[in-house]
PDB file of C-alpha atoms in Angstrom:
ATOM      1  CA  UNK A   1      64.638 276.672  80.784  1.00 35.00           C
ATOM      2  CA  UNK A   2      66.056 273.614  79.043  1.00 40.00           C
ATOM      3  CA  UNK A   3      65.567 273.172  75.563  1.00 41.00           C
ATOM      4  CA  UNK A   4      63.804 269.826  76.194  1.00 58.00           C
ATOM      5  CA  UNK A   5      60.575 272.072  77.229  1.00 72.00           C
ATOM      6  CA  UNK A   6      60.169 273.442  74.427  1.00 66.00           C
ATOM      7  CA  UNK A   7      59.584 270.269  72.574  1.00 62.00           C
ATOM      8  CA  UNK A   8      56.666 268.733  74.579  1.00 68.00           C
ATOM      9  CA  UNK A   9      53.905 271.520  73.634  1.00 66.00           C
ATOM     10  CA  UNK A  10      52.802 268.879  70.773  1.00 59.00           C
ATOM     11  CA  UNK A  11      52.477 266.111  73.387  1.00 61.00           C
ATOM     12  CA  UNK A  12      50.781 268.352  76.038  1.00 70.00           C
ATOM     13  CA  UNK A  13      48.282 269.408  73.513  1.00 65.00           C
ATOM     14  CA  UNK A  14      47.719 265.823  72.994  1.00 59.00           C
ATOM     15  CA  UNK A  15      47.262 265.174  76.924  1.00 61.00           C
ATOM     16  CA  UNK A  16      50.000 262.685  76.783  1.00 57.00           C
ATOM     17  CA  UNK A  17      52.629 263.819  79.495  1.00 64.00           C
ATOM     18  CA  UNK A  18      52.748 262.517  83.020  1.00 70.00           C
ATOM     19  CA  UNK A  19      51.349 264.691  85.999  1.00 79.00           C
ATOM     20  CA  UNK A  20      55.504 265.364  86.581  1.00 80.00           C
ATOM     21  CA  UNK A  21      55.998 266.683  82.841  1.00 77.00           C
ATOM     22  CA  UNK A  22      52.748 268.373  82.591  1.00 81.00           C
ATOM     23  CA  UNK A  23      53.621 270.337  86.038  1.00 87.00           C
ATOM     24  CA  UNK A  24      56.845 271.386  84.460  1.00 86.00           C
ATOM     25  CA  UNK A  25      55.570 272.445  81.155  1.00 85.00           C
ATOM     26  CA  UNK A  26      52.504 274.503  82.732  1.00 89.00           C
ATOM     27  CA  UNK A  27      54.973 276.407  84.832  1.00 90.00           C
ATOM     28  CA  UNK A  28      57.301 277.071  81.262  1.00 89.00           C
ATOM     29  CA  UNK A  29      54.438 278.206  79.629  1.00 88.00           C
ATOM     30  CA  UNK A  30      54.158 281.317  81.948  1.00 88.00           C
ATOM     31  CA  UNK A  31      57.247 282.251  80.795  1.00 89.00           C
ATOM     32  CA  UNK A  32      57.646 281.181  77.444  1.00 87.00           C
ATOM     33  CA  UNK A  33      55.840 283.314  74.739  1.00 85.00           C
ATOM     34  CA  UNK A  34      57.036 280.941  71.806  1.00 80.00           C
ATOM     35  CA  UNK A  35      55.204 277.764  73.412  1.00 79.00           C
ATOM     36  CA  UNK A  36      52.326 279.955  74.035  1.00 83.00           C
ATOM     37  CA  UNK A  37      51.906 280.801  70.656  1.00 74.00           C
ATOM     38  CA  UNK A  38      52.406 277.250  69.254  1.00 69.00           C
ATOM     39  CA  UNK A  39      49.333 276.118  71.547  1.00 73.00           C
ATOM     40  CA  UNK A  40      47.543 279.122  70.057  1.00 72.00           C
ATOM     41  CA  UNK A  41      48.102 277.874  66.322  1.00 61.00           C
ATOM     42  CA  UNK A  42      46.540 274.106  67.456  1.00 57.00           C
ATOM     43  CA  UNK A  43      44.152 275.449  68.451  1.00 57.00           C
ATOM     44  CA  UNK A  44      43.455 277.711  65.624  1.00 54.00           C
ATOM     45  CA  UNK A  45      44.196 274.509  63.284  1.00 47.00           C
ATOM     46  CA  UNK A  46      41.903 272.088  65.252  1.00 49.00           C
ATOM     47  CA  UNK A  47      38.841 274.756  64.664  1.00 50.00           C
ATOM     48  CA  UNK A  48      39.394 274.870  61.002  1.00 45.00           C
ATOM     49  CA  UNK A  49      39.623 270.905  60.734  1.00 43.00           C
ATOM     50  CA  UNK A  50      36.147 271.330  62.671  1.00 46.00           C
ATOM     51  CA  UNK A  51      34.858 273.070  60.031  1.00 47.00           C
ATOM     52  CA  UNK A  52      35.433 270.663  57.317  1.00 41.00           C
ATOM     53  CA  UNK A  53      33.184 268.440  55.546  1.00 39.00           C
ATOM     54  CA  UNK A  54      33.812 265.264  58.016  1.00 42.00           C
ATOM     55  CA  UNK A  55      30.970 263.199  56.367  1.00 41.00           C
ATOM     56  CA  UNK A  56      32.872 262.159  52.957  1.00 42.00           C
ATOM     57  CA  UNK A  57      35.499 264.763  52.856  1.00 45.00           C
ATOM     58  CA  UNK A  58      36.872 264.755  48.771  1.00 45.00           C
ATOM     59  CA  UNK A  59      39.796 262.655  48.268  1.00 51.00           C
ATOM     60  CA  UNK A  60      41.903 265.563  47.020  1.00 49.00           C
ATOM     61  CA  UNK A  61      40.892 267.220  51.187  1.00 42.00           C
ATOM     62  CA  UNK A  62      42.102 264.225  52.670  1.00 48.00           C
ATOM     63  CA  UNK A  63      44.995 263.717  50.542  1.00 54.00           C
ATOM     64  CA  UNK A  64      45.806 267.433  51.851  1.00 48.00           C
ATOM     65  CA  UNK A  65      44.951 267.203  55.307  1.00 46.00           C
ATOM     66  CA  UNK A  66      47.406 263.836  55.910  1.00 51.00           C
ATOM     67  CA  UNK A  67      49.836 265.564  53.471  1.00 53.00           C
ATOM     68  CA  UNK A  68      50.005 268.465  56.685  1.00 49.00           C
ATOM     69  CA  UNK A  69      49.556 266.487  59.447  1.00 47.00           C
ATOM     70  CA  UNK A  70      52.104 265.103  59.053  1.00 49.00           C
ATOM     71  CA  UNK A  71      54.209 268.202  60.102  1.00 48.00           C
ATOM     72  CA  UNK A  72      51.781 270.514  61.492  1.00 45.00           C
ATOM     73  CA  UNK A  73      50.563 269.828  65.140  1.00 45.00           C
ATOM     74  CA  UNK A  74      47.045 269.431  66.206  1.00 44.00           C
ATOM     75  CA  UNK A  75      44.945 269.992  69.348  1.00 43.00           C
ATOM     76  CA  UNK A  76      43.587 266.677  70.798  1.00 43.00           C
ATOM     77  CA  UNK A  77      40.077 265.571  70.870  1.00 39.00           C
ATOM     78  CA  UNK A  78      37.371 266.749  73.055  1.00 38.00           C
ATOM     79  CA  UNK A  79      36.573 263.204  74.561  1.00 37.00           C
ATOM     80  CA  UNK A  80      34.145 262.173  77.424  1.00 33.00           C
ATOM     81  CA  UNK A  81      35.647 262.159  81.164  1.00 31.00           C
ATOM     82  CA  UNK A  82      36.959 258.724  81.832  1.00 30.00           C
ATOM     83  CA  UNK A  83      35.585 259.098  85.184  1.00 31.00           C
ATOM     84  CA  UNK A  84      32.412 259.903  84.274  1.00 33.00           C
ATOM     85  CA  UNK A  85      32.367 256.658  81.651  1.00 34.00           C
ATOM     86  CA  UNK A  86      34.825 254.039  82.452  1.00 34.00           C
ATOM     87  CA  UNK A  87      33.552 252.591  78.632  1.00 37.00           C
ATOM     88  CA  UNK A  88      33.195 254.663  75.596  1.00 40.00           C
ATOM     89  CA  UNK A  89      31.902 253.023  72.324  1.00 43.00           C
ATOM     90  CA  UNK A  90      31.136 256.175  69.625  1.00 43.00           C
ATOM     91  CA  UNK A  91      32.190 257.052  66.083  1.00 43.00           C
ATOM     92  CA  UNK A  92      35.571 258.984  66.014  1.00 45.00           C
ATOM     93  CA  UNK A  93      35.394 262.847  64.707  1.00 46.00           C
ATOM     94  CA  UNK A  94      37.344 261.642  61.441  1.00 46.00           C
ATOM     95  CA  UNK A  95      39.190 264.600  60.620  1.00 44.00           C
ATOM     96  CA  UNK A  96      40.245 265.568  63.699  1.00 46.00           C
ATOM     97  CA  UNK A  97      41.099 262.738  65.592  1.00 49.00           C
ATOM     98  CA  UNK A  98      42.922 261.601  62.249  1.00 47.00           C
ATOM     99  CA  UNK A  99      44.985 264.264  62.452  1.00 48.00           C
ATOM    100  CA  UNK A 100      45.628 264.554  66.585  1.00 51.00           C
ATOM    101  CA  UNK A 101      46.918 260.529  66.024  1.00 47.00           C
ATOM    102  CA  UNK A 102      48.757 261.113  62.839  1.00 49.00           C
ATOM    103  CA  UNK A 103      50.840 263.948  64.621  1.00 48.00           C
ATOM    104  CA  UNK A 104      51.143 261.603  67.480  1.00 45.00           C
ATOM    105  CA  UNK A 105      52.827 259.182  65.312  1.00 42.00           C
ATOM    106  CA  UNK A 106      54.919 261.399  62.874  1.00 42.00           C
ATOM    107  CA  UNK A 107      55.486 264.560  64.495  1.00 41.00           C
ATOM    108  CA  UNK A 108      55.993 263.740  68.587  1.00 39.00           C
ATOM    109  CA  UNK A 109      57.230 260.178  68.145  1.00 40.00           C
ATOM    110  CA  UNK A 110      59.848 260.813  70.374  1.00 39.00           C
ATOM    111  CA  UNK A 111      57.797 261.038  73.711  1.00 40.00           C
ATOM    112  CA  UNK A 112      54.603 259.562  72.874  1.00 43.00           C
ATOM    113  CA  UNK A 113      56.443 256.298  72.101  1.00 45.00           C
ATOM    114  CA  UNK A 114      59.881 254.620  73.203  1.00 49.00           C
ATOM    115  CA  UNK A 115      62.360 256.209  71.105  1.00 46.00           C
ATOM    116  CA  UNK A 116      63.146 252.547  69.673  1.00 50.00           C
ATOM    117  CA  UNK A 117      60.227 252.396  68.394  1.00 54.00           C
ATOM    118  CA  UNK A 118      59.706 255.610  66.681  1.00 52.00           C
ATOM    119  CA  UNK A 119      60.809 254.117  63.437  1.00 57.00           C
ATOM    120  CA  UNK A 120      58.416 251.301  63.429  1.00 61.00           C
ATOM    121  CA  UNK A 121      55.675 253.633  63.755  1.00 56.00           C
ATOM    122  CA  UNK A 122      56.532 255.864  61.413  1.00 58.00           C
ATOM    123  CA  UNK A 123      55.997 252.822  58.471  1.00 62.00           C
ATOM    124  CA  UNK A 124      52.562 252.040  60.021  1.00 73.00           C
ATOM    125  CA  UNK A 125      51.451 255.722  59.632  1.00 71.00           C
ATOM    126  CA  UNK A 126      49.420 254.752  56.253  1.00 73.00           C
ATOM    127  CA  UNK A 127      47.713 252.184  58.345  1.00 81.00           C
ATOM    128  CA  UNK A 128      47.003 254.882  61.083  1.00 78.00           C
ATOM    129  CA  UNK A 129      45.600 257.106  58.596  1.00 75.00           C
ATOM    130  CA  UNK A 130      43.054 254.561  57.070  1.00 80.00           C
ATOM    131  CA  UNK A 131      42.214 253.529  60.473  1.00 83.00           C
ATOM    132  CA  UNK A 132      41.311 256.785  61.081  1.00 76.00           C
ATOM    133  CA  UNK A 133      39.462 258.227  58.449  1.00 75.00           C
ATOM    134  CA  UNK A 134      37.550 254.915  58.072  1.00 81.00           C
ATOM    135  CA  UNK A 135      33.946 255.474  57.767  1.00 83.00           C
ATOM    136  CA  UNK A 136      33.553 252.350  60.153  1.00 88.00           C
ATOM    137  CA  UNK A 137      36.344 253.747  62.654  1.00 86.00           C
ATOM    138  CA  UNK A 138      35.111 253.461  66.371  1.00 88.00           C
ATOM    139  CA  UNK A 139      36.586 254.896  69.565  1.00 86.00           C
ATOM    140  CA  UNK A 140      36.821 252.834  72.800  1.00 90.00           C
ATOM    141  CA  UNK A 141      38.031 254.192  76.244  1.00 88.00           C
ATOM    142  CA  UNK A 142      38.992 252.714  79.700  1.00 91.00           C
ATOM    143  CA  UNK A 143      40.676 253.467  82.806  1.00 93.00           C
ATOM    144  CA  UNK A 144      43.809 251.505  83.853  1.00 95.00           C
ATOM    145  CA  UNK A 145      43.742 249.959  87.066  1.00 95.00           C
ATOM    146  CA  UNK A 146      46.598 250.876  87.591  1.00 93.00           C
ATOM    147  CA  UNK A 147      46.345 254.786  86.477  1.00 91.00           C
ATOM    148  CA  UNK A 148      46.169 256.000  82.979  1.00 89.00           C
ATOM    149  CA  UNK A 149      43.322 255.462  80.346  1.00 89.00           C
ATOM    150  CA  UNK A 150      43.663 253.344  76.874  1.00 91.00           C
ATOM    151  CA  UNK A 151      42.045 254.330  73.643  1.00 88.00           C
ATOM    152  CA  UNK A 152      41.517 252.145  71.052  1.00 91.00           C
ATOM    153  CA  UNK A 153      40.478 253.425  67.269  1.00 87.00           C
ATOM    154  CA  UNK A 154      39.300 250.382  65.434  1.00 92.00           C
ATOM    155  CA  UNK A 155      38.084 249.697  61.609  1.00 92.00           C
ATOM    156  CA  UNK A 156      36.682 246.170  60.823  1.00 93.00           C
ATOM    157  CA  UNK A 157      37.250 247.352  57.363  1.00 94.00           C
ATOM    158  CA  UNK A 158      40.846 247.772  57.335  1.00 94.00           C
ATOM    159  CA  UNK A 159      40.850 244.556  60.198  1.00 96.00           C
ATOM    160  CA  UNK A 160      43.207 246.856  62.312  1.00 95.00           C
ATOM    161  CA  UNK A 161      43.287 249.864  65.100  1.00 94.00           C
ATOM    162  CA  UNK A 162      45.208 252.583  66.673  1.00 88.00           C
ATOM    163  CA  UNK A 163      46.039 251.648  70.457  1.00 90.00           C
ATOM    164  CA  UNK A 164      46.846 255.032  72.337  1.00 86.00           C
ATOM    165  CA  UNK A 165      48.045 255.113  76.161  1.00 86.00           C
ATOM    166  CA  UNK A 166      47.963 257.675  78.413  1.00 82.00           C
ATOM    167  CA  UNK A 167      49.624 258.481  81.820  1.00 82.00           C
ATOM    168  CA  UNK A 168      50.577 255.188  82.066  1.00 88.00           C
ATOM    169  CA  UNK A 169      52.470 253.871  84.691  1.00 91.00           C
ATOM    170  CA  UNK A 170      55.803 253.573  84.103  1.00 90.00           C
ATOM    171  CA  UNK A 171      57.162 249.694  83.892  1.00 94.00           C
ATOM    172  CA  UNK A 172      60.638 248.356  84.617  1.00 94.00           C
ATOM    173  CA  UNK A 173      63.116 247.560  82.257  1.00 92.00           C
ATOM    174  CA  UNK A 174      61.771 243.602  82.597  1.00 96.00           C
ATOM    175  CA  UNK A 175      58.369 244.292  82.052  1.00 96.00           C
ATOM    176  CA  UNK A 176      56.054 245.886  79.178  1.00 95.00           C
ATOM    177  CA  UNK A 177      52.304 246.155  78.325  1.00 96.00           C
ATOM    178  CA  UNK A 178      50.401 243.897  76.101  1.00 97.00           C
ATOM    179  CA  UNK A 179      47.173 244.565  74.034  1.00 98.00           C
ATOM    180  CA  UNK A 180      45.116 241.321  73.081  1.00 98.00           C
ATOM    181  CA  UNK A 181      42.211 240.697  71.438  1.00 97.00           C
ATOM    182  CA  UNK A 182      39.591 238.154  72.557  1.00 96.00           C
ATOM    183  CA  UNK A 183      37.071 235.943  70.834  1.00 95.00           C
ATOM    184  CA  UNK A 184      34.735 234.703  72.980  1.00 93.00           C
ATOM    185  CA  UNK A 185      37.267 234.850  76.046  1.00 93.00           C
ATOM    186  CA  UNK A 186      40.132 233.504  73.881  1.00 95.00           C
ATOM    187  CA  UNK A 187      42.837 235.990  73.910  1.00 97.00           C
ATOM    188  CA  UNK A 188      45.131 236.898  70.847  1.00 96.00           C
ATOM    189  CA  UNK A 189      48.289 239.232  70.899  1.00 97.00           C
ATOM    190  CA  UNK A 190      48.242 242.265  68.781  1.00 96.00           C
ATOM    191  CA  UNK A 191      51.201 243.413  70.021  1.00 95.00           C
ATOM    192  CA  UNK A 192      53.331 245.463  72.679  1.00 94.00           C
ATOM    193  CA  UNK A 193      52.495 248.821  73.415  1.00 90.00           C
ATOM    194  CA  UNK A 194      55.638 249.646  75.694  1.00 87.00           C
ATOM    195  CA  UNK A 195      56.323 250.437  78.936  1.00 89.00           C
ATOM    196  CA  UNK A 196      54.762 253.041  79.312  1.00 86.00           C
ATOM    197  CA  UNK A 197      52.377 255.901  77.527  1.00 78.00           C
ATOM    198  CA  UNK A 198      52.974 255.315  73.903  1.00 78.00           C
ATOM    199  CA  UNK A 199      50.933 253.981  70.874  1.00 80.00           C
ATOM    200  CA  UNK A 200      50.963 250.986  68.561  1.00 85.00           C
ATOM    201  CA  UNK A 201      49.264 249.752  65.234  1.00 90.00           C
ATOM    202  CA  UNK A 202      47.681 246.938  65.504  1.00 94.00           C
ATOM    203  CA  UNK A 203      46.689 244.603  62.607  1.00 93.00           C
ATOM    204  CA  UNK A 204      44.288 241.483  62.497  1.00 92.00           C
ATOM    205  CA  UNK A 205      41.433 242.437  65.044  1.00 94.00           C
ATOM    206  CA  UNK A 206      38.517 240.896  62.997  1.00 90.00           C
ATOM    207  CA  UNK A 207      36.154 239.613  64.603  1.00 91.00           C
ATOM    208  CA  UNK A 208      37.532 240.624  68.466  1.00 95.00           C
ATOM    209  CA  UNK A 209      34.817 241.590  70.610  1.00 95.00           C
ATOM    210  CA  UNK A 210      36.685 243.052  73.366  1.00 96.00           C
ATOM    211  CA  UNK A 211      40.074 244.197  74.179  1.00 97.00           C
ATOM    212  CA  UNK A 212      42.147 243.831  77.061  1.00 97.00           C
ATOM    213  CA  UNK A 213      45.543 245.161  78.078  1.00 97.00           C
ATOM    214  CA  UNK A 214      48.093 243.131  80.192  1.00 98.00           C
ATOM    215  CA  UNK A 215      51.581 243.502  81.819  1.00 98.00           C
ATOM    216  CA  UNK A 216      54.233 240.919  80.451  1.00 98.00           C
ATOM    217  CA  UNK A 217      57.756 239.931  80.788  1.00 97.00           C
ATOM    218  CA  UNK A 218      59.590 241.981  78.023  1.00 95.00           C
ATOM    219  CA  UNK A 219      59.097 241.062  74.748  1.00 93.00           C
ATOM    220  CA  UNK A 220      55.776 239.840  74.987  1.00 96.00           C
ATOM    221  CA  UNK A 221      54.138 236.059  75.900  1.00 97.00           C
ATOM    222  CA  UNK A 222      52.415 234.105  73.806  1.00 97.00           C
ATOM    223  CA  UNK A 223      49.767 234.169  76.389  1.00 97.00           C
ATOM    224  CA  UNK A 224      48.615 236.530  79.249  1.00 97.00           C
ATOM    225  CA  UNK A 225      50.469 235.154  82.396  1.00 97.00           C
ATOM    226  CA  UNK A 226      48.955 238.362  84.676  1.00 97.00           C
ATOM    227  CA  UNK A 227      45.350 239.367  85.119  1.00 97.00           C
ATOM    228  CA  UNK A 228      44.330 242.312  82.747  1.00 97.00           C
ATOM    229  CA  UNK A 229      44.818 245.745  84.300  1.00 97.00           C
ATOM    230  CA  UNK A 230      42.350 247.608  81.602  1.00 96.00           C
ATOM    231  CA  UNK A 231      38.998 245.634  79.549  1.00 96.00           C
ATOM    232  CA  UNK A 232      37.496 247.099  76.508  1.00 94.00           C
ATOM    233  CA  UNK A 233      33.873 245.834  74.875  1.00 93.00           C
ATOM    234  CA  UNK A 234      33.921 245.931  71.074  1.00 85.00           C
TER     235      UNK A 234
END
């Protein structure tokens, strides 16, 4: 097997390979006892997050637990079906989903975002963590139109959120997807995800009360130009 394999049992703990990647990495797993392992130890990791105090974890716990995160892997979530719910508005699990994002952002750059954009996520990883230990942090899903879900993680507090996509499809080299916020049908740009699965910080979402995800030339526009292929409620 390629060495490449190896590397994506962070990002298929996290759910965020494509059907193609996740076939080939199930089929390495049967034969690799090293990736087997490191799946083991998320999942051994996860449980003891679980068992933390998540109501007002000490600062000195949370100091710690961003401190590892930040080169440890975690297990993702346990998150209601899309299919079931096509819109989820609940408080995030602080600790863990802190840490399943943080990893996302520090640890797996490389394939849960466009490698040029790695770096720039990187320097918004303080913002991540805040978002996601906020004690007003809340957790939207929805299904793409067309295929993939978006999560959004959002604190009024810190007037910012975590934008997560998964299973996306994959855009040309002219094209990327935009997040937006709206007030009262006006939509704003928080910026560009990608073009394809990745994640983004975005900053300056007071007073949104919905979300909605377009595709746009690359680079951005100023303002959608397409119909929205995913819609969040706030």
């Amino acid at each position: 097997m390629t060495t490449d394999l190896h590397g994506l049992a962070a990002p298929y703990a996290l759910d965020a390979l494509d059907p193609h990647e996740r076939g080939r990495f199930e089929a390495h797993l049967d034969q690799c006892a090293e990736c087997r392992q490191e799946l083991r130890g998320f999942h051994l990791t996860a449980a003891r997050l679980a068992e933390a105090e998540a109501d007002s974890p000490p600062l000195a716990l949370r100091d710690r637990l961003l401190a590892e995160v930040a080169t440890t892997a975690q297990e993702r979530p346990v998150v209601t079906s899309i299919a079931q719910h096509s819109r989820v508005r609940r408080a995030v699990p602080r600790l863990l989903v802190a840490a399943s994002f943080l990893v996302a952002a520090v640890s797996v750059g490389g394939y849960l975002v466009e490698h040029d954009r790695a770096e720039e996520l990187r320097a918004d990883t303080a913002g991540i963590s805040a978002v996601m230990v906020a004690d007003d942090a809340t957790m939207l899903d929805g299904s793409v139109r067309t295929g993939g879900t978006m999560r959004i993680v959002a604190s009024p507090s810190h007037d910012a959120a975590v934008v997560m996509g998964t299973d996306l499809e994959t855009l040309d080299d002219d094209h990327v997807y935009q997040v937006w916020a709206m007030h009262d049908g006006i939509p704003r740009s928080v910026g560009v995800l990608g073009r394809g699965a990745g994640m983004m910080y975005a900053k300056s979402i007071s007073g949104a009360d919905a979300f909605a995800v377009t595709v746009e030339p690359d680079g951005g526009s100023p303002a959608p130009t397409t119909d929205p292929v995913a819609e969040m409620d706030a």
